[in-house]
Amino acid sequence: MSPRLRPVLTATALSALLVTAAFPADAPATSALPEAEDPSVALVRVVTATEGPVTSDVVLTGDIQAQAQTNVAFRTNGKVAERRVEVGDHVTADQVLAVLEPLTQRANLDNARAALVSAEAQLTQAKVTFERQKQLINGGYTTRPSYDNAEQQLRTSQAAVDSAKAALGTAEEQLSYTELRAGVSGIVLSRTFEVGQVVQAGQAVMVLAQDGPRDAVFNVYEALTAHPPGDKTIHVTLQSDPAAAATGHVREISPTVDATSGTVRVKVGLEATPPAMSLGAVVIGRGRFASREAVVLPWSALYRFDNRPAVWIYDSAAGTVSIRGVEIDRYGFDNIVLKGGVRSGETVVVAGIQFLRPGQHVALAAQDAAPEPTKSAAGEGGR
């Protein structure tokens, strides 16, 4: 060898030593694999799937809502003449919120009052006539039919007065219906009318959030609702001020899944709400969901086949691999929790999956000659 080439060879050897030191033979499953002796045989790393208890420390984002909301509606038809409150205002029970134009109702009230005055005048005349007939019949100066006729007229007049009084009460009540009053104390959440708009009786025009208990409302994935916290306790903090905190319990889980987001609405009743947790405030809920048995695999095992998640299963007897679709319960920070598709004891490929094909013969990396079982993940983050 020429002395001129010796320094170059020495530098090459030194570089090879540095590469060997940087990538030792016992690198973890996610590192690059050494090449197989037979180029036609893929070299892979595997783990043995085992079921174990999985607990979930879930962090969710939601908002504060009232436990009870009330729809407010006028009790008669009419045109809105005045609106006295706005969205966000706090109102008290029986407070006037809006007013309809009362022209028709006032006219009906005036007619009812006039009808009552007329009926009372007729009653007064009937009483006088009856008293006269009563005196005359006692002295024998009138006939029995005349007396009976006066008595009947008195009863008819009294009934007319009673009817007029009832009509007057109805007219007064109808006039009161032109005022929209709050049935409870609370905060105006929304309104659906403007001044000058014609509304119908029973048409909801405002929504009130009643004073009292508050809920922290979250949209969570369906899988989490199947295993809620054992004591249903959720710790809630204000996103903008973590010092504002409250504790609550799951009090309601929606029976339906939102078709758009695939989530389920969960309401957490708060025991004591800090003043800073006003309606609509964004909050963060933390809870440890009950543990359950599940298979947990490293992220590197996940493959996509036929537009669905899958993993490669290793057959130790044949030395080949096959693809299998799986159901994902949720994704952790460095692993996946399976809902189905892999049974305990099966061997799953976790490295070298990029160029595999069904039925391909593979060789195990040296440290995978006896596959290590997977460890159950505790405290996985929520999706």
Coordinates of C-alpha atoms in Angstrom, one line a residue:
M1 CA 0.0 0.0 0.0
S2 CA 1.4 3.4 -0.9
P3 CA 2.3 5.7 2.0
R4 CA 0.3 8.5 0.3
L5 CA -3.0 6.5 0.8
R6 CA -2.4 5.5 4.4
P7 CA -3.9 8.8 6.0
V8 CA -7.0 8.4 3.9
L9 CA -7.6 4.8 5.0
T10 CA -7.0 5.8 8.6
A11 CA -9.6 8.5 8.4
T12 CA -12.1 6.1 6.9
A13 CA -11.6 3.6 9.6
L14 CA -12.1 6.3 12.2
S15 CA -15.4 7.3 10.7
A16 CA -16.6 3.7 10.7
L17 CA -15.8 3.5 14.4
L18 CA -17.8 6.7 15.1
V19 CA -20.8 5.3 13.3
T20 CA -20.6 2.0 15.1
A21 CA -20.5 3.9 18.5
A22 CA -23.5 6.1 17.5
F23 CA -25.7 3.2 16.5
P24 CA -25.0 0.2 18.8
A25 CA -26.4 -3.3 18.1
D26 CA -28.9 -3.1 21.0
A27 CA -30.7 0.1 19.8
P28 CA -34.4 0.4 20.8
A29 CA -37.2 -0.8 18.5
T30 CA -37.7 2.6 17.0
S31 CA -34.1 2.8 15.7
A32 CA -32.9 1.6 12.3
L33 CA -32.7 -2.2 12.0
P34 CA -29.5 -4.0 10.8
E35 CA -29.7 -5.6 7.4
A36 CA -30.6 -9.3 7.2
E37 CA -28.1 -11.8 5.9
D38 CA -30.5 -12.8 3.2
P39 CA -31.7 -9.7 1.3
S40 CA -35.0 -11.4 0.5
V41 CA -35.9 -11.8 4.2
A42 CA -37.0 -8.7 6.0
L43 CA -35.5 -8.0 9.5
V44 CA -38.1 -6.9 12.1
R45 CA -38.6 -6.4 15.8
V46 CA -41.6 -7.7 17.6
V47 CA -43.4 -7.6 21.0
T48 CA -45.8 -10.0 22.6
A49 CA -49.2 -8.4 23.1
T50 CA -50.6 -8.7 26.7
E51 CA -53.7 -7.3 28.3
G52 CA -53.3 -5.2 31.4
P53 CA -55.1 -2.5 33.4
V54 CA -55.3 0.9 31.6
T55 CA -56.3 4.0 33.5
S56 CA -56.9 7.4 31.8
D57 CA -55.9 10.7 33.2
V58 CA -58.1 12.8 30.8
V59 CA -57.9 16.5 30.3
L60 CA -60.9 18.1 28.6
T61 CA -61.9 21.6 27.6
G62 CA -65.5 22.8 28.1
D63 CA -67.5 25.8 29.2
I64 CA -69.8 26.9 32.1
Q65 CA -73.5 26.6 31.6
A66 CA -76.6 26.9 33.8
Q67 CA -78.1 23.7 35.0
A68 CA -81.6 25.1 34.2
Q69 CA -82.6 27.3 31.2
T70 CA -86.0 28.8 30.6
N71 CA -87.7 29.7 27.3
V72 CA -89.7 32.9 27.7
A73 CA -92.7 33.6 25.4
F74 CA -95.6 36.1 25.1
R75 CA -98.9 34.7 26.0
T76 CA -100.8 36.6 23.3
N77 CA -100.3 37.7 19.8
G78 CA -99.1 41.2 19.0
K79 CA -96.5 43.7 17.7
V80 CA -93.4 44.3 19.9
A81 CA -93.4 47.9 21.1
E82 CA -90.5 47.9 23.6
R83 CA -87.6 45.8 24.6
R84 CA -86.3 46.6 28.1
V85 CA -83.4 44.1 28.5
E86 CA -80.4 43.0 26.4
V87 CA -78.5 39.7 26.1
G88 CA -76.2 39.3 29.2
D89 CA -78.4 41.4 31.5
H90 CA -79.4 39.9 34.9
V91 CA -83.1 40.0 35.6
T92 CA -85.2 39.3 38.6
A93 CA -88.4 37.2 38.9
D94 CA -91.5 39.1 37.5
Q95 CA -89.3 41.8 35.9
V96 CA -90.8 43.2 32.6
L97 CA -88.6 42.2 29.7
A98 CA -90.6 43.5 26.7
V99 CA -94.0 45.0 25.9
L100 CA -96.4 44.5 23.0
E101 CA -98.6 47.3 21.6
P102 CA -101.7 47.0 23.8
L103 CA -104.3 48.8 21.6
T104 CA -106.5 45.8 21.0
Q105 CA -106.3 44.7 24.6
R106 CA -107.1 48.1 26.0
A107 CA -110.1 48.5 23.7
N108 CA -111.4 45.1 24.9
L109 CA -110.9 46.2 28.5
D110 CA -112.8 49.4 27.9
N111 CA -115.7 47.4 26.3
A112 CA -115.7 45.0 29.3
R113 CA -115.9 47.9 31.8
A114 CA -118.8 49.5 29.9
A115 CA -120.6 46.2 29.7
L116 CA -120.2 45.8 33.5
V117 CA -121.6 49.3 34.1
S118 CA -124.6 48.5 31.9
A119 CA -125.2 45.2 33.6
E120 CA -125.0 46.7 37.0
A121 CA -127.6 49.4 36.0
Q122 CA -130.0 46.8 34.7
L123 CA -129.5 44.9 38.0
T124 CA -130.4 48.0 40.0
Q125 CA -133.6 48.5 38.0
A126 CA -134.5 44.8 38.4
K127 CA -134.0 45.0 42.2
V128 CA -136.4 48.1 42.4
T129 CA -139.0 46.3 40.2
F130 CA -138.8 43.2 42.3
E131 CA -139.2 45.0 45.6
R132 CA -142.3 46.8 44.3
Q133 CA -143.9 43.6 43.1
K134 CA -143.1 42.0 46.4
Q135 CA -144.9 44.7 48.3
L136 CA -147.9 44.6 45.9
I137 CA -148.3 40.9 46.1
N138 CA -148.3 41.0 49.9
G139 CA -151.2 43.5 49.8
G140 CA -153.0 41.6 47.1
Y141 CA -152.6 44.4 44.5
T142 CA -150.7 42.4 41.8
T143 CA -150.9 39.0 40.1
R144 CA -148.6 36.1 40.8
P145 CA -147.3 36.0 37.2
S146 CA -146.2 39.7 37.4
Y147 CA -144.3 38.9 40.7
D148 CA -142.6 35.8 39.1
N149 CA -141.6 37.8 36.1
A150 CA -139.9 40.5 38.2
E151 CA -138.1 37.8 40.2
Q152 CA -136.9 36.2 37.0
Q153 CA -135.7 39.5 35.7
L154 CA -133.7 40.1 38.9
R155 CA -131.9 36.7 38.6
T156 CA -131.1 37.4 34.9
S157 CA -129.7 40.8 35.7
Q158 CA -127.5 39.3 38.5
A159 CA -126.2 36.7 36.1
A160 CA -125.4 39.4 33.6
V161 CA -123.4 41.3 36.2
D162 CA -121.5 38.2 37.1
S163 CA -120.7 37.5 33.4
A164 CA -119.6 41.1 32.9
K165 CA -117.3 40.9 35.9
A166 CA -115.7 37.7 34.5
A167 CA -115.3 39.3 31.1
L168 CA -113.6 42.3 32.7
G169 CA -111.2 40.0 34.5
T170 CA -110.4 38.3 31.3
A171 CA -109.8 41.6 29.5
E172 CA -107.5 42.7 32.3
E173 CA -105.6 39.5 32.1
Q174 CA -105.2 39.8 28.4
L175 CA -103.8 43.3 28.8
S176 CA -101.3 41.9 31.3
Y177 CA -100.2 39.4 28.7
T178 CA -98.8 42.3 26.6
E179 CA -96.0 42.5 29.1
L180 CA -93.3 39.8 28.9
R181 CA -92.2 39.0 32.4
A182 CA -89.4 36.8 33.7
G183 CA -90.7 33.8 35.5
V184 CA -87.4 33.3 37.4
S185 CA -84.2 35.3 38.2
G186 CA -81.4 34.7 35.8
I187 CA -79.3 36.0 32.9
V188 CA -80.6 36.6 29.4
L189 CA -78.8 34.2 27.2
S190 CA -80.4 35.0 23.9
R191 CA -83.3 36.8 22.2
T192 CA -85.0 36.2 18.8
F193 CA -87.1 39.3 18.2
E194 CA -86.8 43.0 17.5
V195 CA -88.9 46.0 18.2
G196 CA -91.7 46.2 15.6
Q197 CA -91.8 42.5 15.0
V198 CA -95.1 40.6 15.2
V199 CA -94.9 37.6 17.5
Q200 CA -97.2 34.7 18.2
A201 CA -98.5 33.5 21.5
G202 CA -96.2 30.7 22.8
Q203 CA -93.3 31.6 20.4
A204 CA -90.1 31.6 22.5
V205 CA -88.4 35.0 22.1
M206 CA -85.8 34.8 25.0
V207 CA -83.8 32.2 26.9
L208 CA -82.9 32.8 30.5
A209 CA -80.2 30.9 32.4
Q210 CA -81.6 30.5 35.9
D211 CA -79.6 31.6 38.9
G212 CA -78.4 28.7 40.9
P213 CA -76.2 25.6 40.2
R214 CA -73.8 25.6 37.3
D215 CA -72.5 22.8 35.0
A216 CA -69.2 22.4 33.3
V217 CA -70.1 20.9 29.9
F218 CA -67.6 18.8 27.9
N219 CA -67.7 17.0 24.6
V220 CA -65.9 13.7 25.1
Y221 CA -65.2 10.7 22.8
E222 CA -67.7 7.9 23.2
A223 CA -65.0 5.4 24.4
L224 CA -64.4 7.4 27.6
T225 CA -68.0 7.5 28.6
A226 CA -68.1 3.7 28.8
H227 CA -65.6 3.8 31.7
P228 CA -66.3 7.1 33.7
P229 CA -64.4 7.9 36.9
G230 CA -65.2 5.5 39.7
D231 CA -66.5 8.3 41.9
K232 CA -67.5 10.5 38.9
T233 CA -65.4 13.3 40.3
I234 CA -64.0 15.9 37.9
H235 CA -61.6 18.8 38.9
V236 CA -62.4 21.9 37.0
T237 CA -60.2 25.0 36.6
L238 CA -60.7 28.3 34.7
Q239 CA -58.5 28.3 31.6
S240 CA -57.6 32.0 32.0
D241 CA -57.0 31.7 35.8
P242 CA -56.1 28.2 37.1
A243 CA -56.5 29.5 40.7
A244 CA -60.2 29.6 40.1
A245 CA -61.1 26.0 40.7
A246 CA -64.1 23.8 41.6
T247 CA -64.9 20.2 42.0
G248 CA -67.9 18.5 40.4
H249 CA -69.5 15.2 39.7
V250 CA -70.7 13.8 36.4
R251 CA -74.5 14.2 36.6
E252 CA -75.6 13.6 33.0
I253 CA -74.2 11.8 29.9
S254 CA -76.0 12.3 26.6
P255 CA -77.5 9.1 25.2
T256 CA -76.7 10.2 21.7
V257 CA -73.5 10.8 19.8
D258 CA -73.0 14.0 17.8
A259 CA -73.0 13.0 14.1
T260 CA -70.5 15.7 13.2
S261 CA -67.8 15.4 15.9
G262 CA -68.4 11.8 17.1
T263 CA -68.5 13.1 20.7
V264 CA -70.9 12.7 23.6
R265 CA -72.0 15.7 25.7
V266 CA -71.2 15.2 29.4
K267 CA -72.5 17.6 32.1
V268 CA -70.5 17.9 35.4
G269 CA -72.5 19.5 38.2
L270 CA -70.2 21.9 40.2
E271 CA -70.5 21.9 43.9
A272 CA -69.5 25.6 44.4
T273 CA -68.8 27.9 41.5
P274 CA -66.3 30.7 41.9
P275 CA -67.5 34.1 40.8
A276 CA -64.9 34.1 38.0
M277 CA -66.6 31.1 36.4
S278 CA -69.3 33.0 34.7
L279 CA -71.6 31.7 32.1
G280 CA -69.7 30.8 28.9
A281 CA -66.3 30.8 30.6
V282 CA -63.8 28.3 29.2
V283 CA -62.7 25.7 31.7
I284 CA -60.4 22.7 31.8
G285 CA -61.6 19.5 33.4
R286 CA -59.4 16.7 34.8
G287 CA -60.4 13.3 35.8
R288 CA -59.0 9.8 36.2
F289 CA -61.3 7.3 34.4
A290 CA -61.7 3.8 35.7
S291 CA -59.1 1.2 34.7
R292 CA -60.0 -1.6 32.4
E293 CA -58.2 -4.4 30.6
A294 CA -56.8 -3.5 27.1
V295 CA -53.8 -4.2 24.8
V296 CA -51.4 -1.4 24.5
L297 CA -48.8 -1.2 21.7
P298 CA -46.1 1.2 20.7
W299 CA -46.8 3.9 18.1
S300 CA -44.3 2.2 15.8
A301 CA -46.6 -0.9 15.4
L302 CA -49.4 1.2 13.8
Y303 CA -49.9 0.7 10.0
R304 CA -52.5 1.8 7.6
F305 CA -54.1 -0.8 5.3
D306 CA -57.3 -0.4 3.2
N307 CA -57.9 3.0 4.7
R308 CA -58.1 1.7 8.3
P309 CA -55.6 1.2 11.1
A310 CA -53.8 -2.1 11.2
V311 CA -50.8 -4.0 12.6
W312 CA -48.5 -6.8 11.4
I313 CA -48.9 -10.1 13.2
Y314 CA -45.9 -12.4 13.3
D315 CA -46.4 -16.2 13.0
S316 CA -43.5 -17.8 14.8
A317 CA -44.2 -21.3 13.4
A318 CA -44.1 -20.2 9.7
G319 CA -41.8 -17.2 10.2
T320 CA -44.1 -15.0 8.2
V321 CA -46.2 -11.9 8.8
S322 CA -49.9 -11.1 8.1
I323 CA -51.8 -7.8 8.1
R324 CA -54.7 -7.3 10.5
G325 CA -57.1 -4.4 11.0
V326 CA -57.5 -3.1 14.5
E327 CA -59.9 -0.8 16.4
I328 CA -58.2 2.1 18.2
D329 CA -59.7 3.0 21.6
R330 CA -57.5 6.1 21.9
Y331 CA -54.1 7.4 21.1
G332 CA -51.5 8.0 23.9
F333 CA -48.4 10.1 23.9
D334 CA -46.1 7.2 22.8
N335 CA -48.5 4.3 22.4
I336 CA -52.0 3.2 21.2
V337 CA -54.7 1.6 23.3
L338 CA -56.6 -1.0 21.3
K339 CA -60.3 -1.7 21.5
G340 CA -60.0 -4.9 19.5
G341 CA -58.2 -6.8 16.8
V342 CA -55.2 -8.2 18.7
R343 CA -55.5 -10.9 21.4
S344 CA -53.2 -11.3 24.3
G345 CA -50.2 -13.6 23.5
E346 CA -50.0 -12.7 19.8
T347 CA -46.7 -11.3 18.4
V348 CA -46.9 -7.9 16.8
V349 CA -44.2 -6.3 14.6
V350 CA -43.1 -2.9 16.0
A351 CA -40.2 -2.1 13.7
G352 CA -39.4 -2.8 10.0
I353 CA -43.0 -2.6 8.9
Q354 CA -42.5 -0.1 6.1
F355 CA -41.9 -2.6 3.2
L356 CA -43.7 -5.8 4.5
R357 CA -46.2 -7.7 2.5
P358 CA -48.7 -10.4 3.6
G359 CA -47.1 -13.8 3.8
Q360 CA -43.6 -12.5 3.6
H361 CA -40.8 -14.4 5.5
V362 CA -39.1 -12.3 8.1
A363 CA -36.2 -12.6 10.5
L364 CA -36.2 -11.3 14.0
A365 CA -33.6 -8.9 15.3
A366 CA -31.1 -10.6 17.7
Q367 CA -32.7 -9.1 20.8
D368 CA -36.2 -10.2 19.7
A369 CA -35.4 -14.0 19.5
A370 CA -37.6 -14.2 22.6
P371 CA -40.1 -11.4 22.2
E372 CA -40.7 -9.1 25.2
P373 CA -44.3 -8.7 26.4
T374 CA -45.8 -5.2 26.1
K375 CA -46.4 -3.3 29.3
S376 CA -49.8 -1.9 30.1
A377 CA -50.0 1.9 30.0
A378 CA -51.4 3.7 32.9
G379 CA -52.4 7.3 32.9
E380 CA -52.8 7.7 29.2
G381 CA -53.9 11.1 28.0
G382 CA -57.4 11.5 26.5
R383 CA -57.9 12.1 22.8

